[in-house]
Coordinates of C-alpha atoms in Angstrom, one line a residue:
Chain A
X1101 CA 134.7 115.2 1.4
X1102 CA 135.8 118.4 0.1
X1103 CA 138.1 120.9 2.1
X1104 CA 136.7 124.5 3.1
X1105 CA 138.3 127.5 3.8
X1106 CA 136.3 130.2 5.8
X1107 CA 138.0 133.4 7.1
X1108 CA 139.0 132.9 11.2
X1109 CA 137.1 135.6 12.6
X1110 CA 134.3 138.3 11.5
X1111 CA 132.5 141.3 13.8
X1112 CA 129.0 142.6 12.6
X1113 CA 126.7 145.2 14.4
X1114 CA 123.6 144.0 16.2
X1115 CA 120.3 144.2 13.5
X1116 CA 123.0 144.3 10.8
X1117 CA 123.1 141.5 7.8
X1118 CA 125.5 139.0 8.7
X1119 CA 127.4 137.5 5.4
X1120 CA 129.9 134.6 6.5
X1121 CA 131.8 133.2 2.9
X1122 CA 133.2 129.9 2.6
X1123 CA 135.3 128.3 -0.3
X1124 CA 135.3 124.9 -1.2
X1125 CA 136.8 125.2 -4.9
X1126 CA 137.1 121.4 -5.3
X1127 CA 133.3 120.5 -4.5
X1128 CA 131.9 117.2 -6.6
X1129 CA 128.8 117.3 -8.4
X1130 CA 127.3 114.6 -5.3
X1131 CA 128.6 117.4 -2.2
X1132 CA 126.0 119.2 -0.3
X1133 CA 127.3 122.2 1.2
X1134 CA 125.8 122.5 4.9
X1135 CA 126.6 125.2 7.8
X1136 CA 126.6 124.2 11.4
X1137 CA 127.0 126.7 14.2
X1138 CA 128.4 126.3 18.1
X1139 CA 127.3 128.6 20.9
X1140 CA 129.7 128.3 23.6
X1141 CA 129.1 125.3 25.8
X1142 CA 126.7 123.3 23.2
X1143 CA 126.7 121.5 20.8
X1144 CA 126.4 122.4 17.1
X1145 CA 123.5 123.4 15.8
X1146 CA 122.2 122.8 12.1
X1147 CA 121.5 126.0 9.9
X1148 CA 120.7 125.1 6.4
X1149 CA 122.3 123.2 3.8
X1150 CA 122.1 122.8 -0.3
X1151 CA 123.3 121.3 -3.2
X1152 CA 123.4 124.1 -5.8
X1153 CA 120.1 126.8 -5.5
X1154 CA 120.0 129.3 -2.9
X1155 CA 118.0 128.0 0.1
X1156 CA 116.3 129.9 3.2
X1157 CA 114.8 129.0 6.3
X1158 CA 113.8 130.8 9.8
X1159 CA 117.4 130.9 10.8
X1160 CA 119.4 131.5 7.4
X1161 CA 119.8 132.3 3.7
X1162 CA 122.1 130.0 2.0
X1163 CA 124.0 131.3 -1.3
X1164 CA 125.4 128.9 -3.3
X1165 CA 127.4 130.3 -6.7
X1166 CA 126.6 129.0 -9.9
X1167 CA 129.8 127.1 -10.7
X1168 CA 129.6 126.1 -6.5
X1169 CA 132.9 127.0 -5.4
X1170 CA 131.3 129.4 -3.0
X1171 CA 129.0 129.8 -0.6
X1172 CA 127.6 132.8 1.8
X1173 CA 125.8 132.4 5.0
X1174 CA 123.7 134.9 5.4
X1175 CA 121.9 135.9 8.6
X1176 CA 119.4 138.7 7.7
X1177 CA 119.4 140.9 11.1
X1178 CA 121.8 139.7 13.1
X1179 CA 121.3 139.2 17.3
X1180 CA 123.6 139.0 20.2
X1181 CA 122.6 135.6 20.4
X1182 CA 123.9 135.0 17.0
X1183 CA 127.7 135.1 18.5
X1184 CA 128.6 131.8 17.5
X1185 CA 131.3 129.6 16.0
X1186 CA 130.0 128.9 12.2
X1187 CA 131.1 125.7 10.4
X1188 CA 130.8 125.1 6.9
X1189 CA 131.1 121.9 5.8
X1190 CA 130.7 119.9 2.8
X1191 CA 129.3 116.2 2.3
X1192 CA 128.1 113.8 0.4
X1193 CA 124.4 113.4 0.8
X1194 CA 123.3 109.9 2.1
X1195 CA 127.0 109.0 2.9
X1196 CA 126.7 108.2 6.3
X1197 CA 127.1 110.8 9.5
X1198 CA 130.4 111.9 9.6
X1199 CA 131.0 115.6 9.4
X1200 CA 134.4 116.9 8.7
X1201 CA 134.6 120.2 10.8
X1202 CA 137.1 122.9 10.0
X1203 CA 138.3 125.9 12.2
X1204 CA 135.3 127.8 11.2
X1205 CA 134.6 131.1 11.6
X1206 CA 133.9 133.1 15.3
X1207 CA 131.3 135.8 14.2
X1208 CA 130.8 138.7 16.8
X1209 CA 127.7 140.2 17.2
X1210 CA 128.2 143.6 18.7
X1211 CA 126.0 146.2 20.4
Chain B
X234 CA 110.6 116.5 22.4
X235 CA 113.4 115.9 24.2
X236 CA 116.8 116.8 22.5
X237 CA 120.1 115.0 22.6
X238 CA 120.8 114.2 26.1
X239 CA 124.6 113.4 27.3
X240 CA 125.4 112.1 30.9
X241 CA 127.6 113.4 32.4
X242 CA 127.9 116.6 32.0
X243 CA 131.5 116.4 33.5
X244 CA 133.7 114.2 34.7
X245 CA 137.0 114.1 36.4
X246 CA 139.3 111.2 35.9
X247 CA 143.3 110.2 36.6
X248 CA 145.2 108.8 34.3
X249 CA 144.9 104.6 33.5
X250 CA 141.1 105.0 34.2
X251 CA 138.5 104.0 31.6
X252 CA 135.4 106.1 31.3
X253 CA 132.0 105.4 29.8
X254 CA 130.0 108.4 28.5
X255 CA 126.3 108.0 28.0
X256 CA 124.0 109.4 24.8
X257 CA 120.2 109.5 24.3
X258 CA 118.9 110.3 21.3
X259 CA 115.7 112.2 20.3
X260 CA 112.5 109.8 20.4
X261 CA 112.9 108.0 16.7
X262 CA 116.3 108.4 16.0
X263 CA 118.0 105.7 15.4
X264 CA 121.7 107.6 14.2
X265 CA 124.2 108.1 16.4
X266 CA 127.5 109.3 16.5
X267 CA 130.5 110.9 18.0
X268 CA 132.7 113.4 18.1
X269 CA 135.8 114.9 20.5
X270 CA 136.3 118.3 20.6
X271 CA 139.9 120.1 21.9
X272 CA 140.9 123.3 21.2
X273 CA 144.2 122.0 19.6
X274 CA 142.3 119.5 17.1
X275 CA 139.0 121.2 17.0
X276 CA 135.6 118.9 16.2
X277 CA 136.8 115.3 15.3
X278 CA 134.7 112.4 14.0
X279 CA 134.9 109.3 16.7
X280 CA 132.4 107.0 15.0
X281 CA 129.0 106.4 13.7
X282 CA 126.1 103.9 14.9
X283 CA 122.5 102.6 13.3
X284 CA 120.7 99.6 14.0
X285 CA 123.3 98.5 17.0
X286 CA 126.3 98.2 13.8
X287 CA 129.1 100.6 13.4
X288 CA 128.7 102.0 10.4
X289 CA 131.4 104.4 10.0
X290 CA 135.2 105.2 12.4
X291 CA 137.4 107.8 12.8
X292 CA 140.9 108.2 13.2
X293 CA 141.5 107.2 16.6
X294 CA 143.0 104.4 18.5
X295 CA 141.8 101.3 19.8
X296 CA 141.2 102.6 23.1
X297 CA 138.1 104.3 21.8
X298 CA 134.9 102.2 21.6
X299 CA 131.6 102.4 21.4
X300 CA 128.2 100.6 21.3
X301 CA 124.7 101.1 20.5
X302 CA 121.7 99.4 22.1
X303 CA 118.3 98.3 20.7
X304 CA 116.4 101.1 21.7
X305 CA 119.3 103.4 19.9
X306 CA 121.0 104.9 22.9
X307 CA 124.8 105.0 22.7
X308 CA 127.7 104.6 25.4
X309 CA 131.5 104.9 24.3
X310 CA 134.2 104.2 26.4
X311 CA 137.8 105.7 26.2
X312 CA 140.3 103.4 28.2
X313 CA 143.5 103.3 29.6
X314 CA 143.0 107.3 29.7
X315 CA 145.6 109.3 28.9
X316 CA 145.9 113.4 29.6
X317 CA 145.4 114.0 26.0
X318 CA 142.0 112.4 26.1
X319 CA 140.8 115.8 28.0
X320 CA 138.1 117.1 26.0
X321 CA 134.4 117.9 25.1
X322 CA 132.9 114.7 23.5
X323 CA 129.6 115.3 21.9
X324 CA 126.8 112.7 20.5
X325 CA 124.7 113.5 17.8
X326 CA 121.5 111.8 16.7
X327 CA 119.8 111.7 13.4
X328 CA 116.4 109.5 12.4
X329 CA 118.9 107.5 10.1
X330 CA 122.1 107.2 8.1
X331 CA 123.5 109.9 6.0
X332 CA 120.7 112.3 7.2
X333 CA 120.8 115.8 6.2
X334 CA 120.5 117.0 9.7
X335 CA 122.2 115.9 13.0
X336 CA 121.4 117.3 16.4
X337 CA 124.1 117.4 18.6
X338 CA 123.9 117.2 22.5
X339 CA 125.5 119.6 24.8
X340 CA 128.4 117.2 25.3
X341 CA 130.2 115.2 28.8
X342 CA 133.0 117.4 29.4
X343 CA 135.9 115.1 30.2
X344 CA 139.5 116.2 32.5
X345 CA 142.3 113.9 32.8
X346 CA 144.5 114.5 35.6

């Protein structure tokens, strides 16, 4: 799987967009890029994942660049609740369940 | 439906003890695996179960094993514990192998004395 590199830490005002980058320059053609988030005291929580279009769900858009060395997470109006450790992570689809988790990135949602 | 659910949610052993943690997955899920999580190491793949097979191991000693039952819920067990094996291990479920979505459980958090 390919490595990531997200910046450690990131502060965004409550209602505010919140845009979390990721790199992962040496992506294959097969790697799905997926985002995984961690309140404290849980356990990750899936956000969204693609392969190479920009995706969105109730909880996230996901913005993939065209050559897909790059990614953005982006929560639209961010909450308190949002405060979370975010994981981006990159897998090959159908290859079994491991996830490879880097440090990720602690977001702060601030009043 | 029921999410991922872990027993314990803690335990306290000494060092030389086993310990066997306990995962249910959602209703239909027949994927499970697990993961350790330190603040030193961070979120670390222990292994992977479908169908009562091992499908997929991590990096970890021997001391670390797991099974899976028929009706998909998952014990591992950590042996001869050592004060290093302090941690948060999590299970996560998913309705089959290489699925694009895994729910995780809120974890056993484990202290070695």
């Amino acid at each position: 799987d390919a490595k990531t590199t997200q910046p450690p830490s990131m502060d965004c005002a409550e209602g505010r967009a919140a845009n979390l980058p990721c790199n992962h320059s040496t992506i294959s053609g097969n790697e799905y890029v997926y985002w995984y988030r961690q309140i404290h005291s849980q356990g990750p929580q899936y956000i969204i994942h693609g392969l190479k279009n920009n995706e969105t769900n109730e909880m996230a858009s996901l913005i993939i660049t065209e050559d897909r060395k790059s990614s953005t997470l982006i929560l639209p109006h961010a909450t308190l609740r949002d405060t979370a450790v975010y994981y981006c992570i990159v897998r090959v689809a159908y290859g079994g369940n491991k996830l490879v988790f880097g440090a990720g990135t602690i977001l702060r949602v601030k009043s | 439906k029921a999410g991922v659910t872990q027993t314990p949610r803690y335990l306290i052993k000494t060092r030389g003890q086993q310990v066997t943690l306990s995962c249910s997955p959602i209703s239909g899920h027949r994927s499970v695996s697990w993961y350790q999580q330190t603040p030193g190491q961070g979120l670390q793949f222990l292994f992977e179960y479908f169908s009562e097979t091992q499908r997929n191991k991590g990096n970890f000693p021997g001391r670390f094993s797991g099974r899976q039952f028929s009706n998909s819920r998952s014990e591992m067990n950590v042996s001869t514990l050592e004060l290093g094996d302090s941690a948060l291990y999590l299970c996560a479920s998913s309705l089959e192998e290489g699925a694009r979505k895994l729910f995780f459980g809120s974890g056993t958090q484990l202290s070695v004395l």
